[in-house]
XYZ file of C-alpha atoms in Angstrom:
120
model
C 0.000 0.000 0.000
C 2.808 2.418 0.891
C 4.592 1.514 -2.330
C 1.497 2.303 -4.426
C 1.054 5.619 -2.658
C 4.724 6.471 -3.191
C 4.444 5.600 -6.894
C 1.345 7.780 -7.279
C 3.119 10.699 -5.587
C 6.175 10.248 -7.811
C 3.957 10.077 -10.901
C 2.156 13.303 -9.937
C 5.443 15.073 -9.236
C 6.944 14.007 -12.574
C 3.799 15.057 -14.427
C 3.949 18.493 -12.800
C 7.615 18.898 -13.793
C 6.948 17.971 -17.412
C 3.688 19.904 -17.800
C 5.070 23.480 -17.673
C 7.648 23.053 -20.469
C 5.079 21.161 -22.559
C 2.470 23.855 -21.956
C 4.939 26.606 -22.891
C 5.921 24.736 -26.061
C 2.270 24.331 -27.094
C 1.445 27.970 -26.338
C 4.523 29.161 -28.228
C 3.575 27.076 -31.264
C 0.028 28.426 -31.198
C 1.314 31.993 -30.884
C 3.647 31.689 -33.873
C 1.001 29.896 -35.957
C -1.353 32.834 -35.390
C 1.162 35.453 -36.541
C 2.319 36.491 -33.082
C 5.794 36.537 -31.645
C 6.926 34.786 -28.482
C 8.564 36.890 -25.768
C 11.081 34.738 -23.930
C 11.512 37.348 -21.210
C 8.084 36.525 -19.828
C 6.897 33.468 -21.753
C 3.954 35.250 -23.348
C 2.630 35.880 -26.830
C 2.618 39.324 -28.406
C -0.192 39.370 -30.957
C -0.086 41.267 -34.242
C -3.076 43.425 -33.258
C -1.532 44.529 -29.940
C -1.278 48.176 -31.068
C -5.050 48.322 -31.521
C -5.559 47.150 -27.940
C -2.556 49.072 -26.504
C -1.188 45.784 -25.190
C 2.169 45.565 -27.003
C 4.898 44.680 -24.538
C 8.611 45.283 -25.058
C 10.939 42.404 -25.797
C 14.264 41.930 -24.081
C 15.878 42.121 -27.549
C 14.374 45.507 -28.485
C 17.634 47.052 -29.629
C 18.635 44.215 -31.942
C 15.065 44.018 -33.257
C 15.154 47.781 -33.846
C 18.257 47.483 -35.997
C 16.433 45.075 -38.331
C 13.440 47.388 -38.893
C 13.133 49.490 -42.031
C 11.935 53.067 -42.339
C 8.423 53.358 -43.739
C 6.870 50.605 -41.622
C 3.562 51.451 -40.008
C 3.222 52.777 -36.485
C 1.308 49.611 -35.499
C 4.099 47.408 -36.868
C 6.649 49.406 -34.866
C 4.602 48.925 -31.685
C 4.325 45.191 -32.408
C 8.113 44.904 -32.563
C 9.159 47.377 -29.839
C 6.188 47.541 -27.476
C 4.103 50.561 -26.570
C 6.110 53.787 -26.299
C 7.138 55.038 -22.853
C 6.396 58.605 -23.887
C 5.691 60.781 -26.882
C 5.833 64.413 -27.867
C 4.486 65.619 -31.203
C 5.766 63.047 -33.726
C 8.599 61.739 -31.512
C 8.235 58.498 -29.565
C 10.506 56.919 -26.925
C 10.617 53.135 -26.429
C 12.157 50.989 -23.707
C 15.613 49.707 -24.546
C 15.858 45.988 -23.866
C 18.480 44.474 -21.617
C 19.545 47.718 -20.010
C 20.414 49.350 -23.343
C 19.651 52.980 -24.162
C 16.135 53.945 -25.163
C 14.936 53.805 -28.752
C 13.635 56.930 -30.468
C 11.307 57.063 -33.435
C 9.724 59.821 -35.471
C 6.350 58.919 -36.945
C 4.479 61.009 -39.493
C 1.151 60.081 -41.074
C 1.304 56.667 -39.394
C 4.711 55.755 -40.899
C 8.155 55.593 -39.300
C 10.373 58.242 -40.912
C 13.284 58.162 -38.444
C 14.490 55.444 -36.104
C 17.378 55.717 -33.674
C 18.127 52.400 -32.005
C 19.636 52.538 -28.528
C 22.712 50.438 -29.176
């Protein structure tokens, strides 16, 4: 009887250990399949429409992501990649720099990015 109880407890413990990585893997797959991007710094999905809901969160890799972006992308696309801005004044927007890097600055006119200064 004690052996069966011990085996059940071990089984439950092993299941709990395996479940979180499996759950994260499944959620990450679902996120990517639906056009989102997976943020490793918090294990959450950033959805493509996050700018519309003001829910875009910054990624730890903001500065390296910034360097890959091209001028002329839409404001919503910029938010998707960099998160919601920390502050703005006129057409100038400031974004969190990931990993302790300097902030990122963008100038947006008519909904398009016309200037982008990455914080690296």
